[in-house]
Amino acid sequence: MRKENVVSIEERIPKLKQHRKKKANRRLLFLLTLFLIMILSVIYFQSPLSHVKTIKVKGNELVSSETILSESKLEPGMNVWGVNKNETAERLKKLPEIKNAKVRLSFPNSFVIEVDELGKKAYLLKDNKFLIILENGKVLDKGTESIPVDAPLLRGFKEDKTLKKMISELGELPKEVQHLISEINLVPKKTDQYHLTLFMNDGYEVSATIRTFSEKMEHYPSIVSQLDPSKKGIIDLEVGSYFRAYEAERQDEGDDGDESEG
């Protein structure tokens, strides 16, 4: 029994030596790999690859790329790993036109800034200039001197809660109805300080009120589809909904004139 035990241990010795050798080789390989990674890291951080090469801006229309780049504080030549993407995005969201922003690294050394802007809902005529109004009711100190065609023009409004209410109501309309509106004029009456006169792109005029604007205007396409397209006039949506052709309006005015003369 003792002899068999001795032989058994001797048989195990080569296997133990082989196991230790493999373990030592794995440890050496790990150390060499770690050393290689450290060397490559040093080379990388010293090379141009670790510095920002290009910065692209996407999704902007209202804000210039130059303004976004300036606010982001990102510049070519900066260390890639010194850029805090979340802080950069938060800085950009402070711009009045920006709803959301995302900054991502495009490997190896380029950054992409993607912005989501607030929607343009209308224009406000002020000092012979058409200022942009955003979906949150904020009026931008920028616009155009030519009559806008991509959103309704608002006349008679001031930068107050009435304007914000108007923009809110406008935003609740389907896009296809919004695109039919050319102008919205605030024309207060004794009975309704929120009275509106709208001029539509299809030639009709609408009398409405801010109080029920989105509720009534939502049915505008259905109302127009029942009218004779060759006869334009005023669609009254203040209380109910009825149509009065311009010919009838002129005739009534003529009758009033005759009566006054008599």
mmCIF file of C-alpha atoms in Angstrom:
data_model
loop_
_atom_site.group_PDB
_atom_site.id
_atom_site.type_symbol
_atom_site.label_atom_id
_atom_site.label_comp_id
_atom_site.label_asym_id
_atom_site.label_seq_id
_atom_site.Cartn_x
_atom_site.Cartn_y
_atom_site.Cartn_z
ATOM 1 C CA MET A 1 0.000 0.000 0.000
ATOM 2 C CA ARG A 2 2.832 2.392 0.890
ATOM 3 C CA LYS A 3 4.588 1.757 -2.445
ATOM 4 C CA GLU A 4 1.431 2.395 -4.395
ATOM 5 C CA ASN A 5 1.001 5.711 -2.570
ATOM 6 C CA VAL A 6 4.531 6.822 -3.452
ATOM 7 C CA VAL A 7 4.018 5.977 -7.124
ATOM 8 C CA SER A 8 0.756 7.890 -7.169
ATOM 9 C CA ILE A 9 2.415 11.084 -5.850
ATOM 10 C CA GLU A 10 5.255 10.776 -8.381
ATOM 11 C CA GLU A 11 2.722 10.521 -11.156
ATOM 12 C CA ARG A 12 1.099 13.746 -9.976
ATOM 13 C CA ILE A 13 4.311 15.806 -9.883
ATOM 14 C CA PRO A 14 4.553 16.344 -13.695
ATOM 15 C CA LYS A 15 0.902 17.434 -13.753
ATOM 16 C CA LEU A 16 1.488 19.911 -10.916
ATOM 17 C CA LYS A 17 4.523 21.324 -12.698
ATOM 18 C CA GLN A 18 2.546 21.673 -15.926
ATOM 19 C CA HIS A 19 -0.330 23.395 -14.096
ATOM 20 C CA ARG A 20 2.057 25.850 -12.404
ATOM 21 C CA LYS A 21 3.722 26.583 -15.731
ATOM 22 C CA LYS A 22 0.375 27.349 -17.386
ATOM 23 C CA LYS A 23 -0.598 29.573 -14.464
ATOM 24 C CA ALA A 24 2.717 31.438 -14.705
ATOM 25 C CA ASN A 25 2.262 31.856 -18.469
ATOM 26 C CA ARG A 26 -1.253 33.259 -18.001
ATOM 27 C CA ARG A 27 0.034 35.690 -15.390
ATOM 28 C CA LEU A 28 2.843 36.781 -17.698
ATOM 29 C CA LEU A 29 0.407 37.216 -20.600
ATOM 30 C CA PHE A 30 -1.894 39.315 -18.397
ATOM 31 C CA LEU A 31 0.982 41.545 -17.286
ATOM 32 C CA LEU A 32 2.225 41.950 -20.875
ATOM 33 C CA THR A 33 -1.304 42.828 -22.047
ATOM 34 C CA LEU A 34 -1.714 45.332 -19.226
ATOM 35 C CA PHE A 35 1.657 46.862 -20.035
ATOM 36 C CA LEU A 36 0.757 47.058 -23.743
ATOM 37 C CA ILE A 37 -2.554 48.774 -22.920
ATOM 38 C CA MET A 38 -0.729 51.315 -20.762
ATOM 39 C CA ILE A 39 1.766 52.001 -23.550
ATOM 40 C CA LEU A 40 -1.038 52.385 -26.132
ATOM 41 C CA SER A 41 -2.960 54.668 -23.772
ATOM 42 C CA VAL A 42 0.047 56.926 -23.333
ATOM 43 C CA ILE A 43 0.563 57.003 -27.103
ATOM 44 C CA TYR A 44 -3.166 57.701 -27.670
ATOM 45 C CA PHE A 45 -3.354 60.570 -25.193
ATOM 46 C CA GLN A 46 -0.241 62.094 -26.718
ATOM 47 C CA SER A 47 -1.525 61.685 -30.282
ATOM 48 C CA PRO A 48 -4.017 63.861 -32.239
ATOM 49 C CA LEU A 49 -6.598 61.062 -31.930
ATOM 50 C CA SER A 50 -7.328 62.098 -28.342
ATOM 51 C CA HIS A 51 -8.185 65.653 -29.359
ATOM 52 C CA VAL A 52 -11.482 66.833 -30.798
ATOM 53 C CA LYS A 53 -11.198 67.016 -34.573
ATOM 54 C CA THR A 54 -14.672 67.992 -35.803
ATOM 55 C CA ILE A 55 -18.015 69.042 -34.276
ATOM 56 C CA LYS A 56 -21.240 68.597 -36.257
ATOM 57 C CA VAL A 57 -24.583 70.226 -35.436
ATOM 58 C CA LYS A 58 -27.857 68.601 -36.471
ATOM 59 C CA GLY A 59 -31.560 69.457 -36.156
ATOM 60 C CA ASN A 60 -31.213 73.255 -35.945
ATOM 61 C CA GLU A 61 -33.255 75.708 -37.972
ATOM 62 C CA LEU A 62 -34.037 78.629 -35.696
ATOM 63 C CA VAL A 63 -30.627 78.716 -34.032
ATOM 64 C CA SER A 64 -27.474 79.048 -36.100
ATOM 65 C CA SER A 65 -24.795 76.380 -35.873
ATOM 66 C CA GLU A 66 -22.352 79.091 -34.832
ATOM 67 C CA THR A 67 -24.501 80.005 -31.823
ATOM 68 C CA ILE A 68 -24.863 76.363 -30.789
ATOM 69 C CA LEU A 69 -21.122 75.756 -31.064
ATOM 70 C CA SER A 70 -20.405 78.897 -29.057
ATOM 71 C CA GLU A 71 -22.834 77.891 -26.275
ATOM 72 C CA SER A 72 -21.578 74.304 -26.203
ATOM 73 C CA LYS A 73 -18.022 75.444 -25.358
ATOM 74 C CA LEU A 74 -16.730 72.616 -27.564
ATOM 75 C CA GLU A 75 -13.710 73.456 -29.672
ATOM 76 C CA PRO A 76 -11.386 71.487 -31.971
ATOM 77 C CA GLY A 77 -8.222 70.538 -30.141
ATOM 78 C CA MET A 78 -9.884 69.871 -26.787
ATOM 79 C CA ASN A 79 -9.186 66.555 -25.101
ATOM 80 C CA VAL A 80 -11.966 64.145 -26.063
ATOM 81 C CA TRP A 81 -12.236 62.738 -22.545
ATOM 82 C CA GLY A 82 -12.375 66.173 -20.978
ATOM 83 C CA VAL A 83 -15.796 66.837 -22.528
ATOM 84 C CA ASN A 84 -18.770 66.410 -20.181
ATOM 85 C CA LYS A 85 -21.574 65.537 -22.595
ATOM 86 C CA ASN A 86 -24.407 65.985 -20.069
ATOM 87 C CA GLU A 87 -23.210 69.413 -18.940
ATOM 88 C CA THR A 88 -22.836 70.488 -22.567
ATOM 89 C CA ALA A 89 -26.406 69.385 -23.349
ATOM 90 C CA GLU A 90 -27.753 71.270 -20.318
ATOM 91 C CA ARG A 91 -26.014 74.456 -21.458
ATOM 92 C CA LEU A 92 -27.637 74.183 -24.869
ATOM 93 C CA LYS A 93 -31.106 73.667 -23.372
ATOM 94 C CA LYS A 94 -30.852 77.148 -21.833
ATOM 95 C CA LEU A 95 -31.191 78.645 -25.311
ATOM 96 C CA PRO A 96 -34.821 79.829 -25.701
ATOM 97 C CA GLU A 97 -35.294 77.972 -28.979
ATOM 98 C CA ILE A 98 -34.001 74.600 -27.747
ATOM 99 C CA LYS A 99 -36.357 72.013 -26.279
ATOM 100 C CA ASN A 100 -33.793 69.224 -25.918
ATOM 101 C CA ALA A 101 -30.176 68.529 -26.814
ATOM 102 C CA LYS A 102 -27.946 65.484 -27.040
ATOM 103 C CA VAL A 103 -24.165 65.333 -27.369
ATOM 104 C CA ARG A 104 -22.449 62.132 -28.474
ATOM 105 C CA LEU A 105 -18.935 61.053 -29.365
ATOM 106 C CA SER A 106 -18.427 59.778 -32.886
ATOM 107 C CA PHE A 107 -15.361 57.582 -32.460
ATOM 108 C CA PRO A 108 -12.517 58.302 -32.442
ATOM 109 C CA ASN A 109 -12.439 62.087 -32.042
ATOM 110 C CA SER A 110 -15.542 63.790 -33.441
ATOM 111 C CA PHE A 111 -18.626 65.053 -31.624
ATOM 112 C CA VAL A 112 -22.200 65.322 -32.884
ATOM 113 C CA ILE A 113 -24.630 67.807 -31.311
ATOM 114 C CA GLU A 114 -28.280 66.965 -31.990
ATOM 115 C CA VAL A 115 -30.865 69.563 -30.984
ATOM 116 C CA ASP A 116 -34.648 69.443 -30.852
ATOM 117 C CA GLU A 117 -36.062 72.933 -31.282
ATOM 118 C CA LEU A 118 -39.373 74.305 -30.075
ATOM 119 C CA GLY A 119 -41.892 74.554 -32.897
ATOM 120 C CA LYS A 120 -42.550 77.802 -34.721
ATOM 121 C CA LYS A 121 -46.276 78.534 -34.313
ATOM 122 C CA ALA A 122 -46.789 82.041 -35.671
ATOM 123 C CA TYR A 123 -45.322 85.471 -36.343
ATOM 124 C CA LEU A 124 -46.038 88.701 -34.479
ATOM 125 C CA LEU A 125 -45.985 92.014 -36.303
ATOM 126 C CA LYS A 126 -43.968 94.484 -34.254
ATOM 127 C CA ASP A 127 -42.204 97.641 -35.407
ATOM 128 C CA ASN A 128 -42.569 96.645 -39.071
ATOM 129 C CA LYS A 129 -40.871 93.332 -38.373
ATOM 130 C CA PHE A 130 -42.357 89.842 -38.183
ATOM 131 C CA LEU A 131 -41.052 88.193 -35.015
ATOM 132 C CA ILE A 132 -41.119 84.403 -34.515
ATOM 133 C CA ILE A 133 -43.446 83.027 -31.823
ATOM 134 C CA LEU A 134 -42.557 79.606 -30.416
ATOM 135 C CA GLU A 135 -44.999 76.891 -29.345
ATOM 136 C CA ASN A 136 -44.568 77.921 -25.681
ATOM 137 C CA GLY A 137 -45.695 81.465 -26.485
ATOM 138 C CA LYS A 138 -42.237 83.046 -26.255
ATOM 139 C CA VAL A 139 -41.548 85.758 -28.820
ATOM 140 C CA LEU A 140 -38.020 85.667 -30.218
ATOM 141 C CA ASP A 141 -36.116 88.845 -30.885
ATOM 142 C CA LYS A 142 -35.549 87.638 -34.419
ATOM 143 C CA GLY A 143 -37.664 87.389 -37.497
ATOM 144 C CA THR A 144 -38.055 88.673 -41.022
ATOM 145 C CA GLU A 145 -39.007 91.904 -42.767
ATOM 146 C CA SER A 146 -40.875 90.067 -45.515
ATOM 147 C CA ILE A 147 -44.389 88.725 -45.009
ATOM 148 C CA PRO A 148 -44.080 85.123 -43.706
ATOM 149 C CA VAL A 149 -45.835 82.259 -45.450
ATOM 150 C CA ASP A 150 -44.820 79.261 -43.316
ATOM 151 C CA ALA A 151 -46.958 80.153 -40.259
ATOM 152 C CA PRO A 152 -49.915 82.463 -39.428
ATOM 153 C CA LEU A 153 -49.296 86.169 -38.929
ATOM 154 C CA LEU A 154 -50.713 87.687 -35.716
ATOM 155 C CA ARG A 155 -51.796 91.315 -35.678
ATOM 156 C CA GLY A 156 -53.075 93.412 -32.770
ATOM 157 C CA PHE A 157 -51.497 91.221 -30.082
ATOM 158 C CA LYS A 158 -49.107 92.195 -27.308
ATOM 159 C CA GLU A 159 -46.610 89.957 -25.529
ATOM 160 C CA ASP A 160 -48.961 88.985 -22.721
ATOM 161 C CA LYS A 161 -51.208 86.158 -21.498
ATOM 162 C CA THR A 162 -53.664 86.743 -24.350
ATOM 163 C CA LEU A 163 -50.923 85.950 -26.848
ATOM 164 C CA LYS A 164 -49.921 82.804 -24.942
ATOM 165 C CA LYS A 165 -53.554 81.699 -24.848
ATOM 166 C CA MET A 166 -53.814 82.258 -28.599
ATOM 167 C CA ILE A 167 -50.675 80.208 -29.268
ATOM 168 C CA SER A 168 -51.942 77.455 -26.970
ATOM 169 C CA GLU A 169 -55.253 77.311 -28.853
ATOM 170 C CA LEU A 170 -53.460 77.379 -32.187
ATOM 171 C CA GLY A 171 -51.244 74.487 -31.099
ATOM 172 C CA GLU A 172 -54.293 72.311 -30.398
ATOM 173 C CA LEU A 173 -55.436 72.518 -34.004
ATOM 174 C CA PRO A 174 -54.544 69.786 -36.510
ATOM 175 C CA LYS A 175 -51.549 70.756 -38.655
ATOM 176 C CA GLU A 176 -53.640 70.824 -41.837
ATOM 177 C CA VAL A 177 -55.954 73.464 -40.314
ATOM 178 C CA GLN A 178 -53.033 75.539 -39.018
ATOM 179 C CA HIS A 179 -51.587 75.664 -42.526
ATOM 180 C CA LEU A 180 -54.870 77.083 -43.868
ATOM 181 C CA ILE A 181 -54.600 80.207 -41.705
ATOM 182 C CA SER A 182 -52.892 83.245 -43.206
ATOM 183 C CA GLU A 183 -53.602 85.940 -40.596
ATOM 184 C CA ILE A 184 -55.144 86.168 -37.135
ATOM 185 C CA ASN A 185 -56.246 89.631 -36.074
ATOM 186 C CA LEU A 186 -57.216 90.446 -32.502
ATOM 187 C CA VAL A 187 -60.189 92.801 -32.840
ATOM 188 C CA PRO A 188 -61.737 93.286 -29.374
ATOM 189 C CA LYS A 189 -65.440 94.151 -29.135
ATOM 190 C CA LYS A 190 -67.479 95.436 -26.211
ATOM 191 C CA THR A 191 -69.085 92.006 -25.897
ATOM 192 C CA ASP A 192 -65.862 90.025 -26.399
ATOM 193 C CA GLN A 193 -62.340 91.298 -25.751
ATOM 194 C CA TYR A 194 -60.982 88.107 -27.368
ATOM 195 C CA HIS A 195 -62.747 88.530 -30.706
ATOM 196 C CA LEU A 196 -60.735 87.421 -33.747
ATOM 197 C CA THR A 197 -60.889 88.020 -37.472
ATOM 198 C CA LEU A 198 -59.031 85.409 -39.502
ATOM 199 C CA PHE A 199 -58.024 85.521 -43.151
ATOM 200 C CA MET A 200 -57.629 82.078 -44.663
ATOM 201 C CA ASN A 201 -55.374 80.953 -47.507
ATOM 202 C CA ASP A 202 -58.400 79.621 -49.388
ATOM 203 C CA GLY A 203 -60.025 83.066 -49.554
ATOM 204 C CA TYR A 204 -62.515 82.877 -46.691
ATOM 205 C CA GLU A 205 -62.751 85.158 -43.677
ATOM 206 C CA VAL A 206 -63.541 83.770 -40.226
ATOM 207 C CA SER A 207 -65.055 85.529 -37.232
ATOM 208 C CA ALA A 208 -64.155 83.703 -33.999
ATOM 209 C CA THR A 209 -63.073 84.100 -30.386
ATOM 210 C CA ILE A 210 -60.006 82.867 -28.542
ATOM 211 C CA ARG A 211 -62.259 81.281 -25.918
ATOM 212 C CA THR A 212 -63.480 78.544 -28.303
ATOM 213 C CA PHE A 213 -60.915 78.904 -31.084
ATOM 214 C CA SER A 214 -59.501 75.383 -31.336
ATOM 215 C CA GLU A 215 -62.863 73.757 -30.624
ATOM 216 C CA LYS A 216 -64.621 75.627 -33.456
ATOM 217 C CA MET A 217 -61.765 75.882 -35.975
ATOM 218 C CA GLU A 218 -61.205 72.138 -35.880
ATOM 219 C CA HIS A 219 -64.384 71.811 -37.975
ATOM 220 C CA TYR A 220 -63.309 74.428 -40.522
ATOM 221 C CA PRO A 221 -62.462 71.955 -43.354
ATOM 222 C CA SER A 222 -65.847 70.245 -42.922
ATOM 223 C CA ILE A 223 -67.679 73.593 -43.011
ATOM 224 C CA VAL A 224 -65.849 74.792 -46.126
ATOM 225 C CA SER A 225 -66.496 71.518 -47.946
ATOM 226 C CA GLN A 226 -70.229 72.293 -47.814
ATOM 227 C CA LEU A 227 -69.846 75.775 -49.336
ATOM 228 C CA ASP A 228 -69.787 76.888 -52.955
ATOM 229 C CA PRO A 229 -66.051 77.520 -53.642
ATOM 230 C CA SER A 230 -66.943 80.252 -56.152
ATOM 231 C CA LYS A 231 -68.608 82.343 -53.440
ATOM 232 C CA LYS A 232 -66.314 83.683 -50.761
ATOM 233 C CA GLY A 233 -67.438 85.338 -47.565
ATOM 234 C CA ILE A 234 -67.382 85.305 -43.770
ATOM 235 C CA ILE A 235 -67.719 82.145 -41.699
ATOM 236 C CA ASP A 236 -68.970 83.106 -38.251
ATOM 237 C CA LEU A 237 -67.855 80.707 -35.484
ATOM 238 C CA GLU A 238 -68.395 82.924 -32.461
ATOM 239 C CA VAL A 239 -71.595 81.356 -31.197
ATOM 240 C CA GLY A 240 -72.865 78.836 -33.702
ATOM 241 C CA SER A 241 -71.528 78.519 -37.227
ATOM 242 C CA TYR A 242 -72.994 80.225 -40.281
ATOM 243 C CA PHE A 243 -71.784 81.631 -43.578
ATOM 244 C CA ARG A 244 -72.472 85.039 -45.113
ATOM 245 C CA ALA A 245 -71.272 85.737 -48.655
ATOM 246 C CA TYR A 246 -69.472 89.014 -49.399
ATOM 247 C CA GLU A 247 -72.160 89.870 -51.971
ATOM 248 C CA ALA A 248 -74.802 89.821 -49.241
ATOM 249 C CA GLU A 249 -72.604 91.947 -46.998
ATOM 250 C CA ARG A 250 -72.193 94.583 -49.706
ATOM 251 C CA GLN A 251 -75.901 94.529 -50.488
ATOM 252 C CA ASP A 252 -76.796 95.118 -46.822
ATOM 253 C CA GLU A 253 -74.333 97.981 -46.633
ATOM 254 C CA GLY A 254 -75.896 99.495 -49.745
ATOM 255 C CA ASP A 255 -79.370 99.206 -48.276
ATOM 256 C CA ASP A 256 -78.200 100.869 -45.064
ATOM 257 C CA GLY A 257 -76.727 103.660 -47.127
ATOM 258 C CA ASP A 258 -79.968 104.202 -49.051
ATOM 259 C CA GLU A 259 -81.971 104.330 -45.836
ATOM 260 C CA SER A 260 -79.633 106.864 -44.283
ATOM 261 C CA GLU A 261 -79.846 109.060 -47.363
ATOM 262 C CA GLY A 262 -83.620 108.914 -47.330
#
